[in-house]
Amino acid sequence: MQLTFDGETVRGGNEARERFYDARGYGRPQDGELELAPVEAAHLLFRGDVTAVRDDREGGRLGFESLLSSRAVSEVDFFVYKELRDRGFYLSPTDSADVTDFVVYPRGEGPWDDAVAYRVTALSERAAVDAGTLTAIASGTDAEQDEASTGVLAVVDEESEVTYLELDTPTSSGSTNHELPPFDGDLLSDRVLVPEPPESLHDHAFYGQRLDRDDDRVQLSLVEAAYLSSHGDLTVGVEEVADADAIIDRGREVEGERFDRRLRVYDALRSAGIVPKTGFKFGADFRTYADVDSVDDLGHSEFLVRALPADHSFVPRDLSLDVRLAHGVRKRMLFALTTEDDINWLSAERLTP
Amino acid sequence: MQLTFDGETVRGGNEARERFYDARGYGRPQDGELELAPVEAAHLLFRGDVTAVRDDREGGRLGFESLLSSRAVSEVDFFVYKELRDRGFYLSPTDSADVTDFVVYPRGEGPWDDAVAYRVTALSERAAVDAGTLTAIASGTDAEQDEASTGVLAVVDEESEVTYLELDTPTSSGSTNHELPPFDGDLLSDRVLVPEPPESLHDHAFYGQRLDRDDDRVQLSLVEAAYLSSHGDLTVGVEEVADADAIIDRGREVEGERFDRRLRVYDALRSAGIVPKTGFKFGADFRTYADVDSVDDLGHSEFLVRALPADHSFVPRDLSLDVRLAHGVRKRMLFALTTEDDINWLSAERLTP
């Protein structure tokens, strides 16, 4: 049985189609014969199902190592293909222009069925990936086919182990909504002190923190204070500028535009009925509580949120760090990709296909 | 009992000295009387030990809230001071020009003793801190006093909880040292494939990874390959340029100068007898093994290493993330602060004083 390679596609005859496509889901049929992507041929060569492929361009025969060295196959793609095959999946490489590198069929199904379980994009540990690409992986591009399938980033580390991250663009909302009477605070250098807070401020609406266990005074973070002030609840009584502007200026002094980004994300979460509190202990901007009625009965915080510019470039290592830590504390990692007037939400979770 | 504030120092008489310094370690004695830093006075006011301080400049009396609002006291410093007092420590503010904000005495001792347990620098969650400052905190500045004390970064988060990070400048070494015969490899796009590796390459010296469980071929990461090639062990046989340069160029194509940084750190660790392997699953550049004799008996990897430029500016949130994750997997977080020709090592660990 002869397979030939023209530099782009590996082709085989009727027997190859029967043996590799019909029986084991490699490649696609073309007029009764077989077309394989180079990564599929590399896997057949690696397994020893095929010993060599004839090189139509230069003559000679390509084995596994020479095909991998030829740059027709990225070894990053190969390791992902192999790992998913090892897990018992059939999968097909897509058009290389697509953000999706492989469509993976549900276990027990193959390219002759309609269903797709995962849309997988392969990435080297060393390569950065921008937020827009991650969002495209999460959302999918071909609406009909993609609806039921999961967008997955498969990162190949330097030991060629594959880590799968499930990406999604969730919308979430909560039910926290407490009316506050207007109140006064003192603007300190890094927060606002509220000497006589309305009772609901901390205990029900979960703004700020008591100064001490048995102390009724409440301290607000600058981001909380900026939000409350811009909504007319808090007055800090500075002179010459609006209260909210004074607080925001204080925030920017130390954080620059990161403060504005955090404030926009804070505002969006509060507007959705969700309480954001500092995520510092978890290395995030915020942890969130969806339905707060009383601080004595908070429930589990569900998300860790990181506020990032919409054009942020992710290093896979940092994604791995965030997702692993969030998983360890039973939370979901959520990236708030912010522009001046919009936020796109992107979640990432470890996946075992 | 009257305390007065001149804008810099709070002063009290003989009775105040007896009551606050002699009995409870606040301030320092001066000609039998008492001098307090504003943060110490704020704590006495907060506790109600003193009801107000006379303002010598403008007349009038300052309570806790007005002293805190006056900017004579940073509330970030105050929360750290209070937290350590709550834990039962006596501590003294230092000269504000020093990188150390507080010297903390061993439990049961105070400013009248010689020993210092911790040198503490207070920082807001929101404020960035550069690598040089962290190294100064770790090393201390006053050699004699600092020798036995621990450098600590105390981060005050937006809810005013304090997280303590112990900083150190460790030197570590291992005993891994295996002679390798020269061998050949194929340079792929993201790694090097070694079709016929010397047996010790992976199994003893722990370079690379087998291509598959039952496959003897070894794949090397580009950083491993660059190291081995520059030490004359590996030949990839590219034309026109030296092998190591070709590999380094491939590394830079994707990672830029990050590749050079990782390679320098890799080289320094290997030279110290330590085996660095990818730390991807832990969100780090490397995990390390100190004494590898056989991959079948690796032992626990001790450090997670992140290679950073020596002028890196740390966001406390990211420090928190790294340290928490490392702790969760029983490893120590190590930052390799690299310049062209030097590496400073900085470790960070969670501390409960």
XYZ file of C-alpha atoms in Angstrom:
706
model
C 0.000 0.000 0.000
C 1.475 3.261 -1.204
C 0.957 6.728 0.355
C 2.262 9.808 -1.433
C 2.911 13.330 -0.197
C 2.761 16.417 -2.409
C 3.979 18.845 0.249
C 0.460 19.550 1.512
C -1.622 16.401 1.486
C -0.862 12.716 1.861
C -2.904 10.504 -0.499
C -3.700 6.826 -0.570
C -5.913 4.526 -2.625
C -9.041 2.566 -1.938
C -7.367 0.094 0.400
C -5.883 2.898 2.487
C -9.341 4.510 2.724
C -10.880 1.273 3.988
C -8.134 0.576 6.439
C -7.542 4.055 7.846
C -10.707 6.086 7.292
C -13.495 3.519 7.410
C -12.027 1.511 10.241
C -10.203 4.142 12.283
C -11.279 7.642 11.324
C -8.041 8.920 9.766
C -8.335 11.461 6.951
C -11.261 12.016 4.618
C -12.538 10.047 1.616
C -12.126 11.594 -1.803
C -13.674 9.729 -4.771
C -13.345 6.480 -2.879
C -9.698 7.119 -2.131
C -8.048 8.706 0.938
C -6.678 12.135 1.765
C -4.678 12.601 4.976
C -3.364 15.737 6.601
C 0.382 15.491 7.286
C -0.254 15.265 11.049
C -2.460 12.202 10.489
C 0.174 10.591 8.293
C 2.782 11.364 10.959
C 0.684 9.498 13.502
C 0.332 6.465 11.220
C 4.102 6.547 10.675
C 4.738 6.942 14.413
C 2.562 3.935 15.183
C 4.219 1.873 12.459
C 0.917 1.387 10.587
C 2.729 2.846 7.618
C 6.481 2.528 7.241
C 7.117 5.422 4.848
C 5.409 7.964 2.599
C 6.659 8.653 -0.924
C 7.671 12.273 -1.412
C 6.142 13.313 -4.739
C 8.158 16.491 -4.958
C 11.697 15.363 -4.439
C 11.313 11.627 -4.725
C 12.578 9.526 -1.865
C 10.655 8.261 1.129
C 9.703 10.080 4.326
C 9.664 8.318 7.664
C 8.237 9.689 10.902
C 11.320 11.688 11.819
C 11.844 13.191 8.395
C 8.172 14.163 8.068
C 8.322 15.840 11.506
C 11.558 17.631 10.560
C 10.093 18.817 7.260
C 7.945 21.474 8.927
C 4.918 20.120 7.052
C 3.845 18.939 10.513
C 4.169 21.003 13.660
C 5.264 18.698 16.465
C 3.020 20.691 18.778
C 0.036 19.629 16.668
C 1.393 16.097 16.534
C 1.589 15.756 20.317
C -1.985 16.985 20.716
C -3.210 14.667 17.964
C -1.405 11.717 19.528
C -2.596 12.492 23.054
C -6.236 12.624 21.997
C -5.868 9.408 19.994
C -4.257 7.815 23.067
C -7.364 8.827 25.000
C -9.499 6.960 22.499
C -10.852 9.874 20.470
C -11.121 10.210 16.712
C -10.335 13.698 15.520
C -9.811 15.620 12.297
C -7.441 18.489 11.529
C -9.272 21.528 10.158
C -8.315 24.059 7.559
C -5.096 25.569 8.820
C -6.509 29.106 8.488
C -9.109 28.390 11.152
C -8.471 29.167 14.837
C -9.522 25.570 15.519
C -6.784 23.050 14.761
C -8.776 19.874 15.413
C -12.409 18.891 15.724
C -12.709 16.013 18.170
C -15.668 13.664 17.922
C -17.529 12.278 20.915
C -15.960 9.058 22.168
C -17.163 6.182 19.999
C -18.019 8.495 17.096
C -15.969 9.667 14.157
C -15.808 11.876 11.073
C -18.715 9.981 9.488
C -21.017 11.216 12.290
C -22.304 14.758 12.720
C -21.459 15.523 16.324
C -18.391 17.416 17.501
C -17.403 17.252 21.179
C -14.435 19.616 21.258
C -12.911 22.266 19.057
C -9.236 22.133 19.939
C -6.501 24.707 19.338
C -2.939 23.489 19.934
C -0.368 25.847 21.434
C 3.203 25.548 22.623
C 3.942 26.455 26.248
C 6.338 29.019 24.827
C 3.915 30.859 22.537
C 1.821 33.807 23.668
C -1.824 34.012 22.639
C -3.931 37.149 22.567
C -7.267 37.586 24.299
C -9.110 37.885 20.983
C -7.921 34.445 19.886
C -8.955 32.894 23.192
C -12.388 34.475 22.841
C -12.645 33.090 19.287
C -11.724 29.622 20.578
C -14.388 29.944 23.261
C -17.130 31.201 20.948
C -16.410 29.085 17.908
C -16.790 30.388 14.387
C -19.166 28.062 12.586
C -22.365 28.634 14.546
C -24.328 25.507 13.656
C -21.662 22.940 14.241
C -20.192 24.729 17.206
C -23.262 25.097 19.323
C -22.892 21.876 21.217
C -19.118 21.655 21.197
C -16.604 22.974 23.705
C -13.756 25.316 22.831
C -10.475 23.943 24.130
C -6.929 25.291 24.271
C -4.456 22.397 24.327
C -1.096 23.563 25.637
C 1.909 21.377 24.916
C 4.549 21.917 27.577
C 8.295 21.509 27.211
C 8.065 17.853 28.145
C 5.313 17.482 25.513
C 2.626 16.835 28.052
C -0.718 18.286 27.060
C -2.879 20.402 29.357
C -6.437 21.099 28.216
C -8.169 24.334 29.118
C -11.873 24.670 28.442
C -12.686 28.217 27.354
C -16.112 29.790 27.543
C -17.784 33.194 27.372
C -20.195 32.982 30.269
C -22.709 35.546 31.398
C -23.448 35.524 35.076
C -25.726 37.438 37.347
C -26.642 37.565 40.989
C -29.410 38.873 43.182
C -27.578 41.180 45.569
C -29.391 44.488 45.699
C -29.628 46.591 48.835
C -30.798 50.191 49.006
C -28.444 52.415 50.980
C -29.204 55.754 52.631
C -26.634 58.469 51.797
C -23.625 58.502 54.134
C -20.287 60.272 54.710
C -16.686 59.044 54.705
C -13.133 60.326 55.112
C -10.798 59.902 52.164
C -7.512 58.439 53.451
C -4.518 57.743 51.250
C -5.435 54.176 50.337
C -9.093 53.798 51.370
C -12.143 55.568 52.768
C -13.075 55.404 56.436
C -16.778 55.575 57.234
C -17.163 56.560 60.902
C -20.949 56.140 61.041
C -21.970 53.704 58.335
C -25.562 52.702 57.580
C -26.037 49.268 59.067
C -26.684 47.618 55.727
C -23.467 48.968 54.150
C -21.263 46.147 55.324
C -23.561 43.636 56.953
C -25.974 43.228 54.054
C -24.660 44.914 50.908
C -21.155 43.693 51.819
C -19.245 46.853 51.063
C -15.921 47.274 52.829
C -14.853 45.724 56.062
C -15.334 46.585 59.710
C -12.324 48.339 61.214
C -12.112 45.609 63.803
C -14.282 42.749 64.962
C -16.131 44.830 67.566
C -15.826 48.137 65.779
C -18.793 49.426 63.782
C -16.724 51.761 61.646
C -16.291 50.566 58.082
C -13.323 50.966 55.773
C -13.975 50.914 52.049
C -11.448 50.144 49.355
C -10.955 52.957 46.845
C -12.711 50.954 44.149
C -15.747 50.417 46.386
C -15.696 54.060 47.430
C -15.437 55.270 43.820
C -18.406 53.115 42.878
C -20.550 54.237 45.825
C -19.608 57.852 45.338
C -20.382 57.870 41.630
C -23.783 56.339 42.427
C -24.518 59.121 44.909
C -24.432 56.984 48.052
C -21.133 58.172 49.546
C -19.957 61.728 50.196
C -16.319 62.310 51.134
C -16.595 66.116 51.003
C -13.367 67.043 49.244
C -13.117 70.544 47.892
C -13.085 71.790 44.312
C -13.607 68.436 42.541
C -16.421 65.918 42.511
C -16.053 63.255 45.202
C -15.873 60.354 42.774
C -13.182 62.114 40.750
C -11.098 62.723 43.865
C -11.311 59.040 44.786
C -10.512 57.896 41.258
C -7.516 60.239 41.165
C -6.270 58.685 44.387
C -6.691 55.247 42.846
C -4.817 56.192 39.690
C -1.930 57.702 41.642
C -0.772 54.224 42.591
C -2.303 51.938 39.970
C -2.584 54.039 36.818
C -5.122 52.762 34.311
C -5.338 49.467 36.144
C -7.561 51.279 38.641
C -9.985 52.366 35.906
C -10.085 48.836 34.582
C -10.831 47.387 37.997
C -13.505 50.019 38.578
C -15.244 49.215 35.298
C -15.252 45.515 36.141
C -16.421 46.232 39.697
C -19.257 48.362 38.348
C -20.341 45.714 35.832
C -20.400 42.991 38.489
C -22.329 45.089 41.028
C -24.779 46.083 38.268
C -25.360 42.371 37.653
C -26.197 41.834 41.331
C -22.827 40.237 42.105
C -20.573 41.321 44.982
C -16.883 41.609 44.089
C -14.417 41.546 46.998
C -10.654 41.561 46.793
C -9.168 38.374 45.338
C -5.711 39.182 46.710
C -5.260 35.983 48.680
C -5.976 34.063 45.471
C -3.801 36.305 43.323
C -6.807 37.758 41.489
C -8.427 41.180 41.315
C -11.720 39.969 42.730
C -13.511 37.006 44.190
C -17.283 37.195 43.735
C -20.454 36.353 45.632
C -23.651 36.113 43.602
C -26.423 36.314 46.175
C -25.549 38.160 49.341
C -28.245 38.853 51.842
C -26.101 38.909 54.971
C -22.372 38.681 55.587
C -23.108 36.046 58.223
C -24.321 33.745 55.470
C -22.130 34.467 52.479
C -21.960 31.125 50.799
C -19.057 30.046 48.656
C -17.443 32.576 46.391
C -17.820 31.270 42.863
C -15.437 33.157 40.597
C -11.974 34.619 40.658
C -11.868 37.611 38.354
C -8.870 39.206 36.690
C -9.415 42.537 34.943
C -7.294 42.818 31.800
C -7.134 45.065 28.768
C -9.028 43.560 25.822
C -5.807 43.301 23.799
C -3.942 41.434 26.556
C -1.494 38.794 25.390
C -1.588 35.683 27.553
C 1.467 33.580 28.292
C 0.151 29.996 28.607
C 2.158 29.612 31.829
C 0.155 32.404 33.467
C -3.116 30.896 32.280
C -2.013 27.599 33.783
C -1.210 29.338 37.079
C -4.561 31.122 37.329
C -6.597 28.093 36.350
C -4.769 25.745 38.697
C -5.082 28.035 41.672
C -8.784 28.693 41.013
C -9.427 24.964 40.714
C -7.635 24.346 44.012
C -10.039 26.655 45.831
C -13.095 25.409 43.951
C -13.661 28.564 41.969
C -13.842 29.361 38.280
C -11.308 31.681 36.696
C -12.900 34.569 34.852
C -11.040 37.114 32.739
C -12.752 40.457 32.282
C -11.407 41.759 28.984
C -12.107 45.460 29.149
C -12.210 48.281 26.658
C -13.354 51.850 27.361
C -16.989 50.916 27.013
C -17.294 47.179 26.987
C -16.293 44.034 28.852
C -15.968 40.571 27.334
C -15.987 37.736 29.831
C -13.786 34.729 29.262
C -13.650 31.744 31.589
C -10.956 29.085 31.641
C -11.083 25.730 33.397
C -8.955 22.624 33.400
C -10.524 19.906 31.279
C -9.856 16.196 31.059
C -11.385 15.088 27.752
C -1.760 62.869 80.776
C -1.060 65.089 77.781
C 0.385 63.970 74.426
C 1.348 66.551 71.817
C 1.999 66.263 68.095
C 4.315 68.578 66.174
C 3.512 67.143 62.730
C 6.246 64.516 62.943
C 6.506 63.142 66.454
C 4.068 62.654 69.310
C 5.555 63.460 72.726
C 4.543 62.619 76.249
C 6.021 63.081 79.703
C 7.430 60.768 82.319
C 4.097 59.156 83.143
C 3.422 58.383 79.473
C 6.885 56.837 79.216
C 6.229 54.563 82.175
C 2.801 53.580 81.014
C 3.404 53.107 77.290
C 7.114 52.420 76.798
C 8.163 50.676 80.018
C 5.035 48.579 80.330
C 4.016 47.995 76.708
C 6.856 48.832 74.327
C 5.363 51.863 72.574
C 7.768 54.566 71.350
C 11.224 55.330 72.680
C 12.423 57.094 75.834
C 14.023 60.490 75.440
C 15.484 62.109 78.585
C 13.057 60.147 80.706
C 10.115 61.268 78.601
C 8.414 59.566 75.650
C 8.573 59.958 71.889
C 6.015 58.145 69.745
C 5.819 57.758 65.980
C 2.400 58.862 64.647
C 1.469 55.244 63.854
C 2.060 54.278 67.499
C -0.034 57.189 68.691
C -2.756 56.164 66.231
C -2.815 52.713 67.775
C -3.112 54.121 71.309
C -5.952 56.334 70.090
C -7.607 53.431 68.293
C -7.495 51.325 71.446
C -8.823 54.169 73.563
C -5.694 54.227 75.774
C -5.416 57.865 74.813
C -8.505 59.882 73.903
C -6.826 62.672 71.917
C -3.478 64.224 71.030
C -2.936 67.987 71.122
C -1.929 69.392 67.765
C 0.968 71.747 68.479
C 0.867 73.331 65.040
C -2.737 74.352 64.622
C -4.003 73.880 68.142
C -7.016 71.636 68.587
C -7.087 67.958 69.369
C -6.638 64.986 67.084
C -8.596 61.780 67.554
C -7.961 58.483 65.796
C -9.867 59.381 62.653
C -8.401 62.838 62.266
C -4.846 61.558 62.812
C -5.417 58.882 60.166
C -6.900 61.429 57.764
C -3.999 63.828 58.322
C -1.624 61.754 56.206
C 0.891 61.791 59.073
C 0.001 58.113 59.345
C -0.431 55.777 56.400
C -3.360 53.500 57.105
C -1.440 50.718 55.400
C 1.250 51.055 58.082
C -1.426 51.302 60.752
C -3.093 48.022 59.744
C 0.235 46.203 59.804
C 1.148 47.713 63.170
C -2.231 46.775 64.603
C -2.156 43.255 63.192
C 1.249 42.506 64.707
C 0.168 43.998 68.059
C -2.965 41.814 67.870
C -0.663 38.826 67.458
C 1.125 39.761 70.670
C 4.265 41.340 69.266
C 5.981 44.543 70.278
C 7.376 46.458 67.324
C 8.968 49.801 66.504
C 8.638 51.959 63.400
C 11.995 52.746 61.822
C 13.311 55.815 60.101
C 10.909 56.388 57.237
C 13.805 56.536 54.729
C 14.664 52.904 55.411
C 13.205 50.079 53.325
C 12.166 48.494 56.626
C 9.036 50.063 58.121
C 8.973 48.124 61.401
C 11.370 46.054 63.446
C 9.436 43.366 65.270
C 10.844 41.888 68.471
C 10.653 38.208 69.351
C 7.451 37.378 71.220
C 7.887 38.323 74.874
C 10.671 40.797 74.114
C 10.592 44.480 73.280
C 12.550 47.567 72.303
C 14.615 47.356 75.518
C 16.073 44.008 74.327
C 18.597 43.522 71.532
C 16.983 40.875 69.397
C 14.927 41.514 66.258
C 12.750 38.731 64.875
C 11.369 40.360 61.719
C 12.149 43.362 59.573
C 8.771 44.275 58.099
C 7.950 46.411 55.063
C 4.276 47.356 54.690
C 2.729 47.559 51.223
C -0.742 48.110 49.836
C -2.216 45.399 47.604
C -2.474 48.116 44.972
C 1.163 49.257 44.956
C 3.825 47.711 42.736
C 7.241 46.966 44.187
C 10.422 46.487 42.197
C 12.721 43.493 42.437
C 15.535 45.595 43.907
C 13.377 46.628 46.848
C 12.341 43.035 47.512
C 15.982 41.989 47.460
C 16.818 44.789 49.910
C 14.018 43.612 52.201
C 15.373 40.078 51.996
C 19.006 41.013 52.619
C 18.546 43.728 55.200
C 20.738 46.764 55.363
C 22.232 46.866 58.842
C 24.383 43.751 58.831
C 24.804 43.124 62.532
C 21.239 43.568 63.614
C 19.828 41.873 60.540
C 21.761 38.670 60.641
C 19.305 36.777 62.769
C 16.152 38.533 61.614
C 13.829 37.679 58.750
C 12.904 40.087 55.965
C 9.131 40.276 55.591
C 6.816 41.971 53.117
C 3.456 42.662 54.756
C 0.792 43.229 52.129
C -2.417 44.932 53.211
C -5.244 43.890 50.946
C -8.357 45.890 50.097
C -10.190 44.436 53.086
C -7.174 45.421 55.230
C -6.188 41.877 55.929
C -2.451 41.412 56.171
C -0.529 38.695 54.317
C 3.092 38.158 55.345
C 5.659 37.020 52.825
C 9.074 35.953 54.059
C 11.751 37.024 51.593
C 15.189 35.503 51.362
C 18.171 35.348 49.021
C 19.009 31.667 49.115
C 21.837 29.877 47.391
C 21.116 26.315 46.480
C 23.062 23.544 44.882
C 22.588 19.944 43.932
C 24.664 16.943 43.045
C 23.408 16.009 39.597
C 26.356 15.519 37.282
C 26.389 12.952 34.504
C 28.944 12.752 31.704
C 27.352 12.412 28.281
C 28.912 11.080 25.093
C 28.356 13.368 22.063
C 25.096 12.708 20.232
C 22.999 13.987 17.292
C 19.517 15.458 17.085
C 17.043 16.914 14.572
C 16.003 20.525 15.090
C 12.204 20.694 14.796
C 10.216 23.909 15.048
C 9.649 23.793 18.808
C 12.084 21.148 20.099
C 14.886 18.784 19.182
C 14.293 15.114 18.457
C 17.096 12.720 19.353
C 16.567 9.462 17.422
C 19.415 7.554 19.106
C 20.073 9.123 22.481
C 22.797 7.982 24.880
C 21.083 5.985 27.581
C 22.035 8.389 30.347
C 20.584 11.453 28.525
C 17.078 11.033 29.846
C 17.220 8.198 32.326
C 20.027 9.583 34.483
C 20.838 13.170 33.552
C 17.114 13.806 33.094
C 17.265 15.794 29.881
C 14.118 15.833 27.764
C 11.395 13.275 27.694
C 10.902 9.978 25.911
C 8.726 10.299 22.822
C 6.392 7.712 24.305
C 6.445 5.298 27.196
C 7.978 2.467 25.187
C 9.877 4.617 22.758
C 13.591 5.190 23.343
C 13.729 8.338 21.234
C 14.091 11.510 23.301
C 12.676 14.946 22.644
C 14.500 17.908 24.137
C 13.040 21.335 24.790
C 14.812 24.143 22.965
C 16.281 25.429 26.228
C 17.712 21.991 27.046
C 18.976 21.609 23.483
C 20.601 25.063 23.494
C 22.351 24.226 26.749
C 23.560 20.816 25.570
C 24.638 22.164 22.214
C 26.591 25.086 23.681
C 28.361 22.610 25.971
C 29.358 20.481 22.991
C 27.204 17.453 23.811
C 24.551 17.835 21.120
C 24.993 18.288 17.367
C 21.968 19.218 15.263
C 23.974 19.732 12.061
C 22.422 22.887 10.690
C 24.324 24.670 7.949
C 26.121 28.010 8.029
C 25.624 28.854 11.729
C 26.770 27.229 14.930
C 24.284 24.681 16.261
C 23.669 26.478 19.538
C 22.993 29.742 17.703
C 20.482 28.063 15.418
C 18.641 26.633 18.411
C 18.701 29.938 20.280
C 17.368 31.727 17.192
C 14.500 29.246 17.077
C 13.815 29.925 20.744
C 13.835 33.691 20.277
C 11.490 33.510 17.285
C 8.605 32.734 19.621
C 9.726 33.999 23.010
C 12.055 36.912 22.288
C 14.407 37.792 25.128
C 12.429 35.601 27.507
C 14.179 32.663 25.879
C 17.615 34.109 26.671
C 16.552 34.727 30.249
C 15.281 31.181 30.666
C 18.449 29.806 29.123
C 20.670 31.784 31.518
C 18.679 30.523 34.482
C 18.697 26.980 33.109
C 22.466 27.152 32.680
C 23.022 28.500 36.210
C 20.884 25.756 37.750
C 22.520 22.943 35.780
C 25.948 24.367 36.674
C 24.929 24.131 40.327
C 24.063 20.451 39.911
C 20.308 21.094 39.865
C 17.965 19.755 37.183
C 15.393 22.274 35.913
C 12.331 20.843 34.156
C 9.345 22.750 32.865
C 7.187 24.282 35.614
C 4.254 24.775 33.232
C 1.711 22.811 35.248
C 2.551 25.035 38.217
C 2.578 28.228 36.166
C 6.345 28.644 36.557
C 9.288 28.526 34.190
C 10.918 25.599 35.966
C 10.503 23.099 38.727
C 13.813 21.795 40.043
C 15.342 18.543 41.298
C 18.554 18.825 43.296
C 19.994 15.324 43.268
C 19.008 13.217 40.301
C 20.630 9.866 39.831
C 17.818 8.118 38.011
C 14.446 9.267 36.692
C 12.907 6.253 38.399
C 13.811 7.781 41.746
C 13.423 11.514 41.305
C 12.342 12.584 44.737
C 10.236 15.664 45.354
C 10.883 18.749 43.291
C 11.817 21.484 45.722
C 11.564 24.835 43.959
C 9.393 26.571 41.417
C 11.507 29.054 39.502
C 10.389 32.105 37.580
C 12.983 33.853 35.415
C 12.492 37.618 35.440
C 14.470 40.669 34.385
C 16.361 42.176 37.341
C 14.343 45.396 37.075
C 10.993 43.591 37.160
C 8.198 45.362 38.982
C 6.069 42.992 41.046
C 2.353 43.462 41.568
C 1.668 42.071 45.073
C -1.287 40.119 43.650
C 1.056 38.141 41.380
C 3.443 37.483 44.263
C 0.492 36.202 46.271
C -0.524 33.925 43.401
C 2.928 32.419 42.939
C 3.545 31.913 46.636
C 0.151 30.382 47.282
C 0.406 27.936 44.420
C 3.946 26.901 45.366
C 2.857 26.357 48.963
C -0.052 24.202 47.815
C 2.317 21.828 46.041
C 4.908 21.869 48.847
C 7.517 23.803 46.906
C 9.334 27.071 47.459
C 8.910 29.949 45.050
C 12.190 31.232 43.678
C 12.591 34.281 41.469
C 15.685 34.371 39.284
C 16.356 38.060 38.727
C 18.557 38.113 35.684
C 20.831 40.648 34.043
C 23.142 39.998 31.093
C 25.804 38.493 33.307
C 24.337 37.860 36.715
C 21.425 36.239 38.509
C 20.108 37.232 41.926
C 17.939 34.657 43.608
C 14.957 35.746 45.654
C 12.657 33.357 47.466
C 9.212 34.189 48.834
C 7.165 32.128 51.248
C 3.993 32.652 53.213
C 4.769 33.418 56.848
C 2.600 33.389 59.935
C 4.504 35.435 62.526
